[in-house]
Amino acid sequence: MTVSVAIAGATGYAGGELVRLLLGHPEHLAGNLQIGALTGASSAGTPVSEALPHAPELFGRTIEPTDAEHLAGHDVVFLALPHGHSAEIAAQLPEDTVVIDCAADHRLTDAGDWAHWYGGDYSGSWPYGIPEMPGHREELAGATRIALPGCFPTGATLALLPAVAAGLVAPEVTVTSVSGVSGAGKKPVVTNLGAETMGSLRAYNTAGRHRHTPEIAQNLGEYSEEPVSVSFTPVLAPLPRGILTVASAPLAEAAAGTDTAAARAVYEEFYADEPFVTLLAEGVQPQTQWVLGANTCHVQVEVDAASGRLLATAAIDNLTKGTAGAGVQCMNLALGLPETAGLPTTAVAP
C-alpha cells in the first residue's frame, strides 16, 4: 500500500523542512510513500524549482493553491500554515485522513487560554505531538488528528519535564530561549532582516507576552500536583535556525539537598529509552550547532546549591525537532511505522 502525503504551506521554512525529511524517509525511498500536493497561498503557481530549490527531486512540479480540493484524497496532510487557518481546512478533510497541524490551532486544551492568547473561535484540542511526554506516545499511535507543539515549548518541556514529573522542583519556572530567525517564518519583516539581526541580540514579547507561555505551563502542568507558573523570555539571535533554552526552578521542599548527581540520575532514567533525547556528559553544555538538521534534543541538568535551584539547558533545531521532525515522528506513530524512520540523529557539522 502506498501512502500519499500532502504539505500545505510547503514553501515556508517548516514546509520546506518537511519536504527534506520526507524525501529521505525510507518508505519514500522504497516507493511506499508518495509526496502529493505541495501547496501555498501567495506562491501558488510558482515552479517548485523556484520555491524549493533544495529539493531537485521535485523539480518539474508546481506549487498548488492551499484548499481542501487540492489536499483531499491524501492519506496524510501536513498543515504548515499560520495559526487560525488550519481548523477550517481540517474540518473539510475526511475523518480518516491523518491531519498534522504545525500551527497553534489545536494545541491548547483550555478555551479560555485560546481566547486570551490567540482570540477567535476555539477549535478544540488534538492529541499533542511530543511523544516523549508520558502518555502521549500512546495517544498519537493511530491518531488521525495531531497538534504539533510550538518550538519553544518543545525545548522548555524536554528541559524541565523529568524534574517536574519527579517532584524535584517547585512549580515556578523561569525559561529563557535564544532562537534563530527562521522561527519567525518566511514573511518579510524589517526586524528580521540581516542588517537588523547580524551582530545583535534582542529580547521580545517579554514579561509574559509570548503566546507559547501557556503551552509550556500546560505541558508541565500535566505532571505537577499544583498549577505551574512560567516566566518565559524569548531572545532573537543572528542564527538561521536553532534554539538554546535555559530553564530553572527552585528545588521543592521535599527535594531540598538534592545535588547534581541525584538530578542527573532522574534525567538518565526518564530519557533512557528515548531515541531523540540525549543527556550530555556532566559539565558539557548543549550547543545548537550539535543538533542542526537532526531530530534531537541535547539536555544538561545541574543543581545550583547556593541558590537552591535546578538548572536545565536544552538545544534543538527549531525546524527539525521543533517542528517538521516532530511532524514526521508523529506521522510514523499514526501510521504504525517505526517511530525513528526518516529522522536523522546526526547533525550537520560544521
Short mmCIF file of C-alpha atoms in Angstrom, two decimals:
data_model
loop_
_atom_site.label_atom_id
_atom_site.label_comp_id
_atom_site.label_asym_id
_atom_site.label_seq_id
_atom_site.Cartn_x
_atom_site.Cartn_y
_atom_site.Cartn_z
CA MET A 1 0.00 0.00 0.00
CA THR A 2 1.32 3.44 -0.95
CA VAL A 3 0.78 6.32 1.45
CA SER A 4 0.27 9.73 -0.14
CA VAL A 5 1.34 12.84 1.75
CA ALA A 6 0.39 16.47 1.04
CA ILE A 7 2.04 19.55 2.54
CA ALA A 8 0.03 22.75 2.86
CA GLY A 9 2.39 25.68 3.22
CA ALA A 10 5.22 23.77 1.56
CA THR A 11 7.10 26.93 0.63
CA GLY A 12 7.56 28.12 4.22
CA TYR A 13 10.50 27.11 6.38
CA ALA A 14 8.62 24.34 8.19
CA GLY A 15 7.11 23.09 4.95
CA GLY A 16 10.48 23.05 3.26
CA GLU A 17 11.95 21.05 6.14
CA LEU A 18 9.08 18.55 5.84
CA VAL A 19 9.94 18.14 2.17
CA ARG A 20 13.58 17.45 3.03
CA LEU A 21 12.75 14.84 5.66
CA LEU A 22 10.07 13.08 3.63
CA LEU A 23 12.33 12.79 0.58
CA GLY A 24 14.81 10.90 2.77
CA HIS A 25 12.20 8.76 4.51
CA PRO A 26 12.86 5.02 3.96
CA GLU A 27 9.23 4.46 2.94
CA HIS A 28 9.61 7.11 0.23
CA LEU A 29 12.89 5.61 -0.96
CA ALA A 30 11.19 2.19 -1.10
CA GLY A 31 8.31 3.59 -3.15
CA ASN A 32 5.75 3.19 -0.38
CA LEU A 33 5.34 6.88 0.46
CA GLN A 34 4.43 9.35 -2.25
CA ILE A 35 4.71 13.11 -1.90
CA GLY A 36 1.49 14.51 -3.32
CA ALA A 37 0.23 18.09 -3.40
CA LEU A 38 2.61 20.86 -2.39
CA THR A 39 0.53 23.95 -1.75
CA GLY A 40 0.99 27.59 -0.93
CA ALA A 41 -1.01 30.82 -0.79
CA SER A 42 0.81 33.69 -2.49
CA SER A 43 3.26 31.18 -4.01
CA ALA A 44 0.59 29.16 -5.84
CA GLY A 45 1.61 28.70 -9.47
CA THR A 46 5.33 29.02 -8.68
CA PRO A 47 7.58 26.27 -10.07
CA VAL A 48 8.95 24.00 -7.35
CA SER A 49 12.41 24.61 -8.78
CA GLU A 50 12.00 28.23 -7.69
CA ALA A 51 10.05 27.73 -4.47
CA LEU A 52 12.00 24.73 -3.13
CA PRO A 53 15.42 24.81 -4.81
CA HIS A 54 16.83 22.47 -2.14
CA ALA A 55 14.59 19.64 -3.44
CA PRO A 56 15.66 18.87 -7.04
CA GLU A 57 13.83 15.52 -6.93
CA LEU A 58 10.59 17.51 -7.17
CA PHE A 59 11.59 19.88 -9.97
CA GLY A 60 9.07 19.99 -12.79
CA ARG A 61 6.15 20.35 -10.39
CA THR A 62 4.21 23.49 -9.46
CA ILE A 63 3.01 24.85 -6.12
CA GLU A 64 -0.77 24.46 -5.97
CA PRO A 65 -3.36 26.55 -4.09
CA THR A 66 -3.99 25.74 -0.44
CA ASP A 67 -7.56 24.49 -0.27
CA ALA A 68 -9.44 21.32 0.60
CA GLU A 69 -9.85 20.42 -3.06
CA HIS A 70 -6.09 20.05 -3.60
CA LEU A 71 -5.46 18.41 -0.20
CA ALA A 72 -8.30 15.87 -0.33
CA GLY A 73 -7.50 12.33 -1.40
CA HIS A 74 -4.24 12.10 0.53
CA ASP A 75 -3.61 9.74 3.42
CA VAL A 76 -1.60 12.32 5.38
CA VAL A 77 -1.89 16.11 5.25
CA PHE A 78 0.59 18.40 6.98
CA LEU A 79 -0.78 21.89 7.65
CA ALA A 80 2.25 24.18 7.87
CA LEU A 81 0.13 27.31 7.97
CA PRO A 82 -0.13 30.43 10.16
CA HIS A 83 -2.36 29.99 13.18
CA GLY A 84 -6.06 30.47 12.54
CA HIS A 85 -6.07 28.75 9.14
CA SER A 86 -5.75 25.06 9.99
CA ALA A 87 -9.08 24.35 11.64
CA GLU A 88 -11.20 25.41 8.65
CA ILE A 89 -9.24 23.23 6.22
CA ALA A 90 -9.08 20.26 8.58
CA ALA A 91 -12.85 20.32 9.00
CA GLN A 92 -13.21 19.76 5.26
CA LEU A 93 -10.96 16.69 5.16
CA PRO A 94 -12.19 13.11 5.79
CA GLU A 95 -12.01 11.85 9.36
CA ASP A 96 -9.70 9.00 8.36
CA THR A 97 -7.12 11.39 6.86
CA VAL A 98 -4.16 11.87 9.19
CA VAL A 99 -4.04 15.65 9.61
CA ILE A 100 -0.96 17.03 11.36
CA ASP A 101 -1.21 20.69 12.32
CA CYS A 102 2.08 22.55 12.64
CA ALA A 103 0.28 25.69 13.86
CA ALA A 104 -1.23 26.55 17.24
CA ASP A 105 -4.90 25.96 16.36
CA HIS A 106 -5.29 22.72 18.34
CA ARG A 107 -2.52 22.81 20.96
CA LEU A 108 -4.26 24.42 23.92
CA THR A 109 -6.72 22.38 25.97
CA ASP A 110 -8.35 25.38 27.62
CA ALA A 111 -10.74 27.54 25.59
CA GLY A 112 -10.07 30.49 27.86
CA ASP A 113 -6.34 30.30 27.18
CA TRP A 114 -7.05 30.26 23.44
CA ALA A 115 -9.31 33.31 23.71
CA HIS A 116 -6.73 35.22 25.75
CA TRP A 117 -3.65 34.40 23.70
CA TYR A 118 -4.99 34.00 20.17
CA GLY A 119 -8.62 35.12 20.00
CA GLY A 120 -11.26 33.97 17.53
CA ASP A 121 -13.15 30.69 17.58
CA TYR A 122 -11.69 27.86 19.66
CA SER A 123 -11.38 24.67 17.59
CA GLY A 124 -10.66 22.25 20.44
CA SER A 125 -7.50 20.31 21.21
CA TRP A 126 -5.99 17.33 19.39
CA PRO A 127 -3.50 14.69 20.60
CA TYR A 128 -0.35 16.64 21.34
CA GLY A 129 2.82 15.84 19.47
CA ILE A 130 5.63 15.47 21.99
CA PRO A 131 5.88 11.66 22.20
CA GLU A 132 8.45 11.95 24.99
CA MET A 133 5.73 13.24 27.34
CA PRO A 134 4.43 10.22 29.31
CA GLY A 135 1.11 9.02 27.91
CA HIS A 136 1.34 10.98 24.68
CA ARG A 137 3.02 8.31 22.57
CA GLU A 138 0.02 6.05 23.17
CA GLU A 139 -2.42 8.83 22.19
CA LEU A 140 -0.51 9.54 18.98
CA ALA A 141 -0.39 5.91 17.82
CA GLY A 142 -3.15 5.58 15.23
CA ALA A 143 -4.40 9.16 15.69
CA THR A 144 -5.92 10.96 12.71
CA ARG A 145 -5.69 14.47 14.15
CA ILE A 146 -2.41 15.65 15.72
CA ALA A 147 -1.33 19.04 17.05
CA LEU A 148 2.39 19.66 16.85
CA PRO A 149 3.96 21.66 19.69
CA GLY A 150 5.47 25.08 19.39
CA CYS A 151 9.23 25.09 19.01
CA PHE A 152 9.86 26.99 22.28
CA PRO A 153 7.59 24.67 24.30
CA THR A 154 9.43 21.66 22.86
CA GLY A 155 12.79 22.81 24.22
CA ALA A 156 11.38 24.04 27.53
CA THR A 157 9.28 20.93 28.10
CA LEU A 158 12.10 18.48 27.40
CA ALA A 159 14.45 20.52 29.59
CA LEU A 160 12.20 20.56 32.66
CA LEU A 161 9.85 17.59 32.33
CA PRO A 162 11.89 15.00 34.29
CA ALA A 163 12.38 17.41 37.19
CA VAL A 164 8.70 18.36 37.34
CA ALA A 165 7.48 14.76 36.99
CA ALA A 166 9.79 13.61 39.79
CA GLY A 167 8.78 16.45 42.10
CA LEU A 168 12.30 17.84 42.26
CA VAL A 169 11.22 21.44 41.71
CA ALA A 170 8.54 23.84 42.87
CA PRO A 171 6.06 24.75 40.09
CA GLU A 172 7.58 28.19 39.48
CA VAL A 173 9.79 28.01 36.42
CA THR A 174 11.83 30.60 34.58
CA VAL A 175 12.66 29.96 30.93
CA THR A 176 14.86 31.94 28.54
CA SER A 177 15.15 30.68 24.97
CA VAL A 178 17.57 32.05 22.39
CA SER A 179 16.25 31.42 18.88
CA GLY A 180 17.32 31.77 15.27
CA VAL A 181 15.33 33.95 12.89
CA SER A 182 13.69 31.09 10.96
CA GLY A 183 11.38 30.62 13.94
CA ALA A 184 9.58 33.80 12.87
CA GLY A 185 8.69 32.33 9.48
CA LYS A 186 9.45 33.45 5.95
CA LYS A 187 7.24 36.52 5.77
CA PRO A 188 9.40 39.61 5.19
CA VAL A 189 9.66 41.66 8.41
CA VAL A 190 12.06 44.56 8.85
CA THR A 191 13.19 43.48 12.32
CA ASN A 192 14.28 40.09 10.92
CA LEU A 193 16.41 41.47 8.09
CA GLY A 194 20.08 40.56 8.14
CA ALA A 195 21.09 44.17 8.69
CA GLU A 196 18.89 44.28 11.79
CA THR A 197 19.90 40.93 13.31
CA MET A 198 23.56 40.39 12.47
CA GLY A 199 25.81 41.11 15.43
CA SER A 200 22.88 41.78 17.74
CA LEU A 201 20.63 40.06 20.30
CA ARG A 202 17.11 41.21 21.16
CA ALA A 203 14.55 40.02 23.70
CA TYR A 204 10.95 40.26 22.51
CA ASN A 205 7.42 39.57 23.76
CA THR A 206 8.83 39.92 27.26
CA ALA A 207 7.11 39.86 30.68
CA GLY A 208 4.73 37.03 29.84
CA ARG A 209 3.53 38.27 26.46
CA HIS A 210 4.70 35.40 24.26
CA ARG A 211 1.94 33.05 23.07
CA HIS A 212 3.96 29.94 23.88
CA THR A 213 3.84 30.72 27.62
CA PRO A 214 0.52 28.92 28.32
CA GLU A 215 1.65 25.92 26.27
CA ILE A 216 4.76 25.45 28.41
CA ALA A 217 2.62 25.73 31.56
CA GLN A 218 0.07 23.29 30.14
CA ASN A 219 2.72 20.70 29.30
CA LEU A 220 4.48 20.79 32.64
CA GLY A 221 1.19 21.07 34.50
CA GLU A 222 0.19 17.60 33.33
CA TYR A 223 2.79 16.16 35.66
CA SER A 224 2.53 18.56 38.60
CA GLU A 225 0.15 18.36 41.55
CA GLU A 226 -0.04 22.17 41.53
CA PRO A 227 -0.53 24.65 38.64
CA VAL A 228 2.76 25.63 37.05
CA SER A 229 3.64 29.29 36.66
CA VAL A 230 6.00 30.16 33.82
CA SER A 231 8.09 33.27 33.26
CA PHE A 232 9.21 32.96 29.63
CA THR A 233 11.57 35.26 27.74
CA PRO A 234 12.50 34.63 24.09
CA VAL A 235 15.65 36.18 22.63
CA LEU A 236 16.28 36.60 18.90
CA ALA A 237 19.82 35.72 17.80
CA PRO A 238 21.60 36.10 14.45
CA LEU A 239 21.24 32.40 13.56
CA PRO A 240 19.28 30.82 10.71
CA ARG A 241 18.00 28.02 12.95
CA GLY A 242 18.34 26.54 16.42
CA ILE A 243 17.04 27.17 19.94
CA LEU A 244 19.05 27.16 23.15
CA THR A 245 16.82 27.01 26.22
CA VAL A 246 17.97 27.84 29.74
CA ALA A 247 15.38 26.89 32.36
CA SER A 248 15.44 26.96 36.13
CA ALA A 249 13.16 26.41 39.11
CA PRO A 250 13.60 26.34 42.89
CA LEU A 251 14.08 22.93 44.43
CA ALA A 252 10.91 21.63 46.08
CA GLU A 253 10.90 21.43 49.86
CA ALA A 254 10.78 17.64 49.66
CA ALA A 255 13.83 17.69 47.37
CA ALA A 256 15.93 20.08 49.43
CA GLY A 257 19.52 18.94 49.42
CA THR A 258 19.26 17.32 46.00
CA ASP A 259 22.61 17.59 44.25
CA THR A 260 23.60 17.42 40.60
CA ALA A 261 24.34 13.70 40.72
CA ALA A 262 20.85 12.94 42.04
CA ALA A 263 19.22 15.22 39.44
CA ARG A 264 21.22 13.58 36.66
CA ALA A 265 20.07 10.15 37.83
CA VAL A 266 16.45 11.28 37.47
CA TYR A 267 17.07 12.57 33.94
CA GLU A 268 19.03 9.46 32.92
CA GLU A 269 16.18 7.20 33.95
CA PHE A 270 13.49 9.41 32.39
CA TYR A 271 15.17 9.58 28.98
CA ALA A 272 16.86 6.17 28.96
CA ASP A 273 14.66 4.78 26.18
CA GLU A 274 14.11 7.98 24.20
CA PRO A 275 15.94 7.85 20.85
CA PHE A 276 15.86 11.60 20.26
CA VAL A 277 16.82 13.00 23.67
CA THR A 278 20.43 12.88 24.86
CA LEU A 279 21.58 13.78 28.35
CA LEU A 280 25.09 15.10 27.81
CA ALA A 281 28.05 14.16 29.98
CA GLU A 282 28.32 16.13 33.20
CA GLY A 283 29.80 19.56 32.60
CA VAL A 284 29.10 19.57 28.84
CA GLN A 285 26.63 22.27 27.83
CA PRO A 286 24.34 21.86 24.81
CA GLN A 287 25.15 23.83 21.66
CA THR A 288 22.75 24.50 18.81
CA GLN A 289 25.40 23.53 16.26
CA TRP A 290 25.28 19.95 17.58
CA VAL A 291 21.61 19.47 16.63
CA LEU A 292 21.33 21.27 13.28
CA GLY A 293 19.20 19.27 10.87
CA ALA A 294 18.71 16.49 13.42
CA ASN A 295 15.54 15.44 15.24
CA THR A 296 17.39 15.53 18.53
CA CYS A 297 17.34 17.41 21.80
CA HIS A 298 20.52 17.69 23.84
CA VAL A 299 19.92 18.26 27.55
CA GLN A 300 22.04 19.15 30.56
CA VAL A 301 20.94 19.41 34.20
CA GLU A 302 22.67 20.58 37.36
CA VAL A 303 21.85 21.97 40.77
CA ASP A 304 22.92 25.41 41.93
CA ALA A 305 23.31 24.60 45.61
CA ALA A 306 23.94 28.21 46.64
CA SER A 307 20.58 29.41 45.29
CA GLY A 308 18.69 26.15 45.84
CA ARG A 309 17.66 25.95 42.19
CA LEU A 310 17.76 23.31 39.48
CA LEU A 311 19.14 24.49 36.14
CA ALA A 312 18.36 22.65 32.90
CA THR A 313 19.56 23.56 29.42
CA ALA A 314 18.43 22.15 26.09
CA ALA A 315 19.30 22.62 22.42
CA ILE A 316 17.06 21.76 19.46
CA ASP A 317 16.79 22.69 15.82
CA ASN A 318 13.54 24.65 15.74
CA LEU A 319 12.74 23.43 12.22
CA THR A 320 13.51 19.74 12.88
CA LYS A 321 12.75 18.53 16.41
CA GLY A 322 10.91 21.82 16.95
CA THR A 323 8.51 21.39 14.02
CA ALA A 324 8.95 19.22 10.91
CA GLY A 325 10.90 16.41 12.59
CA ALA A 326 8.25 16.21 15.29
CA GLY A 327 5.68 16.04 12.49
CA VAL A 328 7.36 13.08 10.82
CA GLN A 329 7.86 11.41 14.20
CA CYS A 330 4.13 11.75 14.88
CA MET A 331 3.23 10.62 11.35
CA ASN A 332 5.26 7.46 11.90
CA LEU A 333 3.35 6.76 15.11
CA ALA A 334 0.00 7.47 13.48
CA LEU A 335 0.73 5.12 10.56
CA GLY A 336 2.27 2.35 12.65
CA LEU A 337 5.74 2.86 11.16
CA PRO A 338 8.95 2.73 13.22
CA GLU A 339 8.97 5.97 15.18
CA THR A 340 12.53 6.83 14.16
CA ALA A 341 12.04 6.27 10.41
CA GLY A 342 13.41 9.07 8.26
CA LEU A 343 14.63 11.12 11.21
CA PRO A 344 18.36 11.89 11.43
CA THR A 345 20.07 11.91 14.81
CA THR A 346 23.40 13.06 13.40
CA ALA A 347 23.66 16.82 12.92
CA VAL A 348 25.29 18.75 10.10
CA ALA A 349 28.86 19.67 11.03
CA PRO A 350 30.42 22.13 10.81
#
